[in-house]
């Protein structure tokens, strides 16, 4: 194979050489400075590249969906990344960081209780993706979970984590309208609601029993 024939997706971690890895900061999250080089699409190797990376680990998010009422459960909370933007209070789906020894499914079930006061019965995986791989290591698993939306109400969150989370129950149609009007600014929420819009009939058929 000629170097120019290298097709997208054929590179592996073995095609990257990590020259150095330096810890710049370690707190609730970490910042790491990488120096590396990698193989090029047209052959040969790149010059050494330096990049700072925000280390967030692996997380999971879930859109709670009631197939009987055709409603979703959305949470609202203040987010530091949006403090100086249009609205610091963001509309989101439930989510949490996966700790050592946990599965993504365990995390979304736990977070549903902590953030919205609801229990999840069935789960369906939507996708896994990197929200911002240009500078952040976080990978997010996204699910839709079956819930009873009539049990969702009030304000929730863990006091020791400074959480103040308000629950909203709305029709699937209204939530999707909010996607179209830009009220949702959270990537996982947009992805999950778009997926549900495409798959709600199947889910209602399978879950509405």
PDB file of C-alpha atoms in Angstrom:
ATOM      1  CA  UNK A   1       0.000   0.000   0.000  1.00  0.00           C
ATOM      2  CA  UNK A   2       1.253   3.420  -0.920  1.00  0.00           C
ATOM      3  CA  UNK A   3       1.210   6.020   1.906  1.00  0.00           C
ATOM      4  CA  UNK A   4      -1.416   8.073   0.041  1.00  0.00           C
ATOM      5  CA  UNK A   5      -3.754   5.039   0.071  1.00  0.00           C
ATOM      6  CA  UNK A   6      -4.048   5.166   3.851  1.00  0.00           C
ATOM      7  CA  UNK A   7      -7.776   5.279   4.549  1.00  0.00           C
ATOM      8  CA  UNK A   8      -9.520   7.041   7.402  1.00  0.00           C
ATOM      9  CA  UNK A   9     -10.042   4.766  10.400  1.00  0.00           C
ATOM     10  CA  UNK A  10      -7.041   2.507   9.749  1.00  0.00           C
ATOM     11  CA  UNK A  11      -4.746   4.181  12.279  1.00  0.00           C
ATOM     12  CA  UNK A  12      -4.444   2.602  15.724  1.00  0.00           C
ATOM     13  CA  UNK A  13      -2.896   3.698  19.059  1.00  0.00           C
ATOM     14  CA  UNK A  14       0.315   2.069  17.831  1.00  0.00           C
ATOM     15  CA  UNK A  15       0.560   4.848  15.260  1.00  0.00           C
ATOM     16  CA  UNK A  16       1.067   7.425  18.029  1.00  0.00           C
ATOM     17  CA  UNK A  17       4.239   7.913  20.079  1.00  0.00           C
ATOM     18  CA  UNK A  18       3.747   9.641  23.451  1.00  0.00           C
ATOM     19  CA  UNK A  19       7.012  11.431  24.102  1.00  0.00           C
ATOM     20  CA  UNK A  20       6.116  12.851  27.512  1.00  0.00           C
ATOM     21  CA  UNK A  21       3.150  13.270  29.842  1.00  0.00           C
ATOM     22  CA  UNK A  22       3.179  15.993  32.521  1.00  0.00           C
ATOM     23  CA  UNK A  23       0.590  16.617  35.219  1.00  0.00           C
ATOM     24  CA  UNK A  24      -0.173  20.358  35.321  1.00  0.00           C
ATOM     25  CA  UNK A  25      -3.003  20.367  37.872  1.00  0.00           C
ATOM     26  CA  UNK A  26      -4.889  17.849  39.983  1.00  0.00           C
ATOM     27  CA  UNK A  27      -8.092  18.818  41.795  1.00  0.00           C
ATOM     28  CA  UNK A  28     -11.686  17.727  41.274  1.00  0.00           C
ATOM     29  CA  UNK A  29     -10.536  17.265  37.668  1.00  0.00           C
ATOM     30  CA  UNK A  30      -7.015  17.108  36.226  1.00  0.00           C
ATOM     31  CA  UNK A  31      -5.032  18.879  33.516  1.00  0.00           C
ATOM     32  CA  UNK A  32      -2.311  16.964  31.693  1.00  0.00           C
ATOM     33  CA  UNK A  33       0.217  18.182  29.122  1.00  0.00           C
ATOM     34  CA  UNK A  34       1.053  15.712  26.364  1.00  0.00           C
ATOM     35  CA  UNK A  35       3.979  15.837  23.958  1.00  0.00           C
ATOM     36  CA  UNK A  36       3.482  13.339  21.122  1.00  0.00           C
ATOM     37  CA  UNK A  37       3.894  12.628  17.448  1.00  0.00           C
ATOM     38  CA  UNK A  38       1.814  10.563  15.068  1.00  0.00           C
ATOM     39  CA  UNK A  39       1.839   8.957  11.641  1.00  0.00           C
ATOM     40  CA  UNK A  40       0.599  11.128   8.770  1.00  0.00           C
ATOM     41  CA  UNK A  41      -2.043  10.228   6.186  1.00  0.00           C
ATOM     42  CA  UNK A  42       0.454  10.728   3.369  1.00  0.00           C
ATOM     43  CA  UNK A  43       3.246   8.846   5.091  1.00  0.00           C
ATOM     44  CA  UNK A  44       5.990   9.623   7.605  1.00  0.00           C
ATOM     45  CA  UNK A  45       5.614  11.134  11.064  1.00  0.00           C
ATOM     46  CA  UNK A  46       4.478  14.501  12.362  1.00  0.00           C
ATOM     47  CA  UNK A  47       6.735  16.868  14.247  1.00  0.00           C
ATOM     48  CA  UNK A  48       6.321  16.718  18.050  1.00  0.00           C
ATOM     49  CA  UNK A  49       3.010  18.269  19.128  1.00  0.00           C
ATOM     50  CA  UNK A  50       2.207  19.738  22.559  1.00  0.00           C
ATOM     51  CA  UNK A  51      -1.367  19.776  23.835  1.00  0.00           C
ATOM     52  CA  UNK A  52      -2.983  20.366  27.236  1.00  0.00           C
ATOM     53  CA  UNK A  53      -5.795  17.944  28.010  1.00  0.00           C
ATOM     54  CA  UNK A  54      -8.621  18.244  30.528  1.00  0.00           C
ATOM     55  CA  UNK A  55      -9.000  14.833  32.211  1.00  0.00           C
ATOM     56  CA  UNK A  56     -12.664  14.058  33.041  1.00  0.00           C
ATOM     57  CA  UNK A  57     -12.794  10.284  32.685  1.00  0.00           C
ATOM     58  CA  UNK A  58     -15.830   8.298  31.575  1.00  0.00           C
ATOM     59  CA  UNK A  59     -19.410   9.423  32.191  1.00  0.00           C
ATOM     60  CA  UNK A  60     -22.953   8.283  31.413  1.00  0.00           C
ATOM     61  CA  UNK A  61     -26.188  10.168  30.693  1.00  0.00           C
ATOM     62  CA  UNK A  62     -29.800   9.064  30.354  1.00  0.00           C
ATOM     63  CA  UNK A  63     -33.040  10.529  29.037  1.00  0.00           C
ATOM     64  CA  UNK A  64     -35.888   9.319  31.297  1.00  0.00           C
ATOM     65  CA  UNK A  65     -38.879   8.425  29.100  1.00  0.00           C
ATOM     66  CA  UNK A  66     -42.393   7.373  30.076  1.00  0.00           C
ATOM     67  CA  UNK A  67     -43.798   5.374  27.128  1.00  0.00           C
ATOM     68  CA  UNK A  68     -47.306   5.268  28.626  1.00  0.00           C
ATOM     69  CA  UNK A  69     -47.685   9.052  28.907  1.00  0.00           C
ATOM     70  CA  UNK A  70     -45.218   9.815  26.075  1.00  0.00           C
ATOM     71  CA  UNK A  71     -43.408  12.194  28.423  1.00  0.00           C
ATOM     72  CA  UNK A  72     -39.775  12.870  29.277  1.00  0.00           C
ATOM     73  CA  UNK A  73     -38.149  14.004  32.519  1.00  0.00           C
ATOM     74  CA  UNK A  74     -35.709  16.898  32.193  1.00  0.00           C
ATOM     75  CA  UNK A  75     -33.571  18.422  34.936  1.00  0.00           C
ATOM     76  CA  UNK A  76     -32.403  22.009  35.345  1.00  0.00           C
ATOM     77  CA  UNK A  77     -29.273  23.093  37.217  1.00  0.00           C
ATOM     78  CA  UNK A  78     -26.613  25.788  37.200  1.00  0.00           C
ATOM     79  CA  UNK A  79     -23.448  24.974  35.238  1.00  0.00           C
ATOM     80  CA  UNK A  80     -20.071  26.661  35.665  1.00  0.00           C
ATOM     81  CA  UNK A  81     -19.274  26.412  31.952  1.00  0.00           C
ATOM     82  CA  UNK A  82     -22.268  28.616  31.172  1.00  0.00           C
ATOM     83  CA  UNK A  83     -21.859  31.171  33.976  1.00  0.00           C
ATOM     84  CA  UNK A  84     -21.046  34.032  31.616  1.00  0.00           C
ATOM     85  CA  UNK A  85     -23.161  32.938  28.669  1.00  0.00           C
ATOM     86  CA  UNK A  86     -26.864  33.186  27.756  1.00  0.00           C
ATOM     87  CA  UNK A  87     -28.140  31.193  30.747  1.00  0.00           C
ATOM     88  CA  UNK A  88     -26.120  29.560  33.537  1.00  0.00           C
ATOM     89  CA  UNK A  89     -29.121  27.314  34.277  1.00  0.00           C
ATOM     90  CA  UNK A  90     -29.081  24.484  31.787  1.00  0.00           C
ATOM     91  CA  UNK A  91     -31.808  22.046  30.737  1.00  0.00           C
ATOM     92  CA  UNK A  92     -30.299  18.566  30.685  1.00  0.00           C
ATOM     93  CA  UNK A  93     -30.875  14.846  31.053  1.00  0.00           C
ATOM     94  CA  UNK A  94     -29.585  13.018  34.133  1.00  0.00           C
ATOM     95  CA  UNK A  95     -25.869  12.192  34.081  1.00  0.00           C
ATOM     96  CA  UNK A  96     -22.904  11.313  36.257  1.00  0.00           C
ATOM     97  CA  UNK A  97     -19.266  10.260  36.269  1.00  0.00           C
ATOM     98  CA  UNK A  98     -18.539   6.537  36.263  1.00  0.00           C
ATOM     99  CA  UNK A  99     -16.464   5.683  39.324  1.00  0.00           C
ATOM    100  CA  UNK A 100     -14.067   2.744  39.507  1.00  0.00           C
ATOM    101  CA  UNK A 101     -15.962  -0.529  39.720  1.00  0.00           C
ATOM    102  CA  UNK A 102     -19.215   0.923  38.365  1.00  0.00           C
ATOM    103  CA  UNK A 103     -20.945   0.306  35.055  1.00  0.00           C
ATOM    104  CA  UNK A 104     -22.581   3.011  32.957  1.00  0.00           C
ATOM    105  CA  UNK A 105     -25.975   1.387  33.584  1.00  0.00           C
ATOM    106  CA  UNK A 106     -25.472   1.537  37.362  1.00  0.00           C
ATOM    107  CA  UNK A 107     -24.516   5.213  37.138  1.00  0.00           C
ATOM    108  CA  UNK A 108     -27.587   6.347  35.210  1.00  0.00           C
ATOM    109  CA  UNK A 109     -29.896   4.396  37.513  1.00  0.00           C
ATOM    110  CA  UNK A 110     -28.242   5.988  40.558  1.00  0.00           C
ATOM    111  CA  UNK A 111     -28.268   9.471  39.072  1.00  0.00           C
ATOM    112  CA  UNK A 112     -31.945   9.165  38.154  1.00  0.00           C
ATOM    113  CA  UNK A 113     -32.728   8.710  41.854  1.00  0.00           C
ATOM    114  CA  UNK A 114     -30.318  11.415  43.058  1.00  0.00           C
ATOM    115  CA  UNK A 115     -31.152  14.058  40.449  1.00  0.00           C
ATOM    116  CA  UNK A 116     -34.827  13.404  39.683  1.00  0.00           C
ATOM    117  CA  UNK A 117     -36.167  11.080  42.391  1.00  0.00           C
ATOM    118  CA  UNK A 118     -37.223   8.421  39.876  1.00  0.00           C
ATOM    119  CA  UNK A 119     -36.581   4.722  39.381  1.00  0.00           C
ATOM    120  CA  UNK A 120     -35.531   3.285  36.021  1.00  0.00           C
ATOM    121  CA  UNK A 121     -36.787  -0.069  34.811  1.00  0.00           C
ATOM    122  CA  UNK A 122     -35.524  -0.738  31.276  1.00  0.00           C
ATOM    123  CA  UNK A 123     -32.565   0.854  29.495  1.00  0.00           C
ATOM    124  CA  UNK A 124     -31.618   1.184  25.857  1.00  0.00           C
ATOM    125  CA  UNK A 125     -28.183   2.329  24.716  1.00  0.00           C
ATOM    126  CA  UNK A 126     -28.166   5.209  22.251  1.00  0.00           C
ATOM    127  CA  UNK A 127     -24.471   5.851  21.570  1.00  0.00           C
ATOM    128  CA  UNK A 128     -21.046   6.641  23.019  1.00  0.00           C
ATOM    129  CA  UNK A 129     -19.168   9.773  21.991  1.00  0.00           C
ATOM    130  CA  UNK A 130     -16.441  12.280  22.901  1.00  0.00           C
ATOM    131  CA  UNK A 131     -18.065  15.684  23.680  1.00  0.00           C
ATOM    132  CA  UNK A 132     -14.850  17.615  22.975  1.00  0.00           C
ATOM    133  CA  UNK A 133     -11.964  15.343  22.005  1.00  0.00           C
ATOM    134  CA  UNK A 134      -9.807  18.275  20.901  1.00  0.00           C
ATOM    135  CA  UNK A 135      -8.903  19.000  24.516  1.00  0.00           C
ATOM    136  CA  UNK A 136     -10.892  16.748  26.852  1.00  0.00           C
ATOM    137  CA  UNK A 137     -10.637  13.013  27.547  1.00  0.00           C
ATOM    138  CA  UNK A 138     -14.269  12.542  28.585  1.00  0.00           C
ATOM    139  CA  UNK A 139     -16.282   9.856  26.797  1.00  0.00           C
ATOM    140  CA  UNK A 140     -20.025   9.757  27.359  1.00  0.00           C
ATOM    141  CA  UNK A 141     -22.375   6.774  27.146  1.00  0.00           C
ATOM    142  CA  UNK A 142     -25.937   7.886  26.364  1.00  0.00           C
ATOM    143  CA  UNK A 143     -29.107   5.937  27.208  1.00  0.00           C
ATOM    144  CA  UNK A 144     -32.873   6.253  27.182  1.00  0.00           C
ATOM    145  CA  UNK A 145     -34.514   4.736  30.255  1.00  0.00           C
ATOM    146  CA  UNK A 146     -38.077   3.708  30.979  1.00  0.00           C
ATOM    147  CA  UNK A 147     -39.631   5.574  33.938  1.00  0.00           C
ATOM    148  CA  UNK A 148     -42.988   6.504  35.438  1.00  0.00           C
ATOM    149  CA  UNK A 149     -43.053  10.259  34.860  1.00  0.00           C
ATOM    150  CA  UNK A 150     -45.871  10.739  37.380  1.00  0.00           C
ATOM    151  CA  UNK A 151     -43.313  10.110  40.157  1.00  0.00           C
ATOM    152  CA  UNK A 152     -40.986  12.901  38.954  1.00  0.00           C
ATOM    153  CA  UNK A 153     -41.309  16.269  40.689  1.00  0.00           C
ATOM    154  CA  UNK A 154     -39.616  18.689  43.068  1.00  0.00           C
ATOM    155  CA  UNK A 155     -36.024  19.724  43.700  1.00  0.00           C
ATOM    156  CA  UNK A 156     -33.259  17.163  44.174  1.00  0.00           C
ATOM    157  CA  UNK A 157     -29.463  16.782  44.370  1.00  0.00           C
ATOM    158  CA  UNK A 158     -26.790  16.028  46.933  1.00  0.00           C
ATOM    159  CA  UNK A 159     -26.141  18.854  49.413  1.00  0.00           C
ATOM    160  CA  UNK A 160     -22.492  17.885  49.895  1.00  0.00           C
ATOM    161  CA  UNK A 161     -21.929  18.258  46.141  1.00  0.00           C
ATOM    162  CA  UNK A 162     -23.670  21.649  46.063  1.00  0.00           C
ATOM    163  CA  UNK A 163     -26.433  20.367  43.792  1.00  0.00           C
ATOM    164  CA  UNK A 164     -29.719  22.226  43.411  1.00  0.00           C
ATOM    165  CA  UNK A 165     -31.644  20.418  40.681  1.00  0.00           C
ATOM    166  CA  UNK A 166     -35.209  21.163  39.554  1.00  0.00           C
ATOM    167  CA  UNK A 167     -37.283  18.529  37.766  1.00  0.00           C
ATOM    168  CA  UNK A 168     -39.429  19.224  34.697  1.00  0.00           C
ATOM    169  CA  UNK A 169     -41.902  16.757  33.165  1.00  0.00           C
ATOM    170  CA  UNK A 170     -43.052  17.508  29.633  1.00  0.00           C
ATOM    171  CA  UNK A 171     -44.349  15.854  26.514  1.00  0.00           C
ATOM    172  CA  UNK A 172     -41.874  14.348  24.101  1.00  0.00           C
ATOM    173  CA  UNK A 173     -43.154  16.778  21.467  1.00  0.00           C
ATOM    174  CA  UNK A 174     -42.453  19.827  23.648  1.00  0.00           C
ATOM    175  CA  UNK A 175     -38.943  18.599  24.488  1.00  0.00           C
ATOM    176  CA  UNK A 176     -38.189  18.081  20.818  1.00  0.00           C
ATOM    177  CA  UNK A 177     -39.519  21.553  20.059  1.00  0.00           C
ATOM    178  CA  UNK A 178     -37.020  22.872  22.620  1.00  0.00           C
ATOM    179  CA  UNK A 179     -34.269  21.095  20.699  1.00  0.00           C
ATOM    180  CA  UNK A 180     -35.338  22.901  17.523  1.00  0.00           C
ATOM    181  CA  UNK A 181     -35.588  26.310  19.221  1.00  0.00           C
ATOM    182  CA  UNK A 182     -32.189  25.990  20.929  1.00  0.00           C
ATOM    183  CA  UNK A 183     -33.416  25.849  24.517  1.00  0.00           C
ATOM    184  CA  UNK A 184     -31.299  22.731  25.006  1.00  0.00           C
ATOM    185  CA  UNK A 185     -27.577  23.573  24.846  1.00  0.00           C
ATOM    186  CA  UNK A 186     -26.293  20.265  26.223  1.00  0.00           C
ATOM    187  CA  UNK A 187     -24.969  17.820  23.639  1.00  0.00           C
ATOM    188  CA  UNK A 188     -26.045  14.566  25.298  1.00  0.00           C
ATOM    189  CA  UNK A 189     -29.566  15.909  25.792  1.00  0.00           C
ATOM    190  CA  UNK A 190     -29.867  16.953  22.141  1.00  0.00           C
ATOM    191  CA  UNK A 191     -28.562  13.585  20.930  1.00  0.00           C
ATOM    192  CA  UNK A 192     -30.901  11.598  23.202  1.00  0.00           C
ATOM    193  CA  UNK A 193     -33.974  13.654  22.295  1.00  0.00           C
ATOM    194  CA  UNK A 194     -33.249  13.440  18.581  1.00  0.00           C
ATOM    195  CA  UNK A 195     -32.794   9.668  18.902  1.00  0.00           C
ATOM    196  CA  UNK A 196     -36.067   9.377  20.832  1.00  0.00           C
ATOM    197  CA  UNK A 197     -37.895  11.363  18.159  1.00  0.00           C
ATOM    198  CA  UNK A 198     -36.769   8.762  15.619  1.00  0.00           C
ATOM    199  CA  UNK A 199     -37.393   5.709  17.821  1.00  0.00           C
ATOM    200  CA  UNK A 200     -40.305   6.558  20.135  1.00  0.00           C
ATOM    201  CA  UNK A 201     -42.862   4.478  18.240  1.00  0.00           C
ATOM    202  CA  UNK A 202     -40.754   1.338  18.570  1.00  0.00           C
ATOM    203  CA  UNK A 203     -40.014   2.033  22.232  1.00  0.00           C
ATOM    204  CA  UNK A 204     -43.684   2.633  23.015  1.00  0.00           C
ATOM    205  CA  UNK A 205     -44.542  -0.650  21.329  1.00  0.00           C
ATOM    206  CA  UNK A 206     -41.844  -2.568  23.212  1.00  0.00           C
ATOM    207  CA  UNK A 207     -42.163  -0.823  26.603  1.00  0.00           C
ATOM    208  CA  UNK A 208     -45.874   0.022  26.760  1.00  0.00           C
ATOM    209  CA  UNK A 209     -46.890  -3.296  28.324  1.00  0.00           C
TER     210      UNK A 209
END
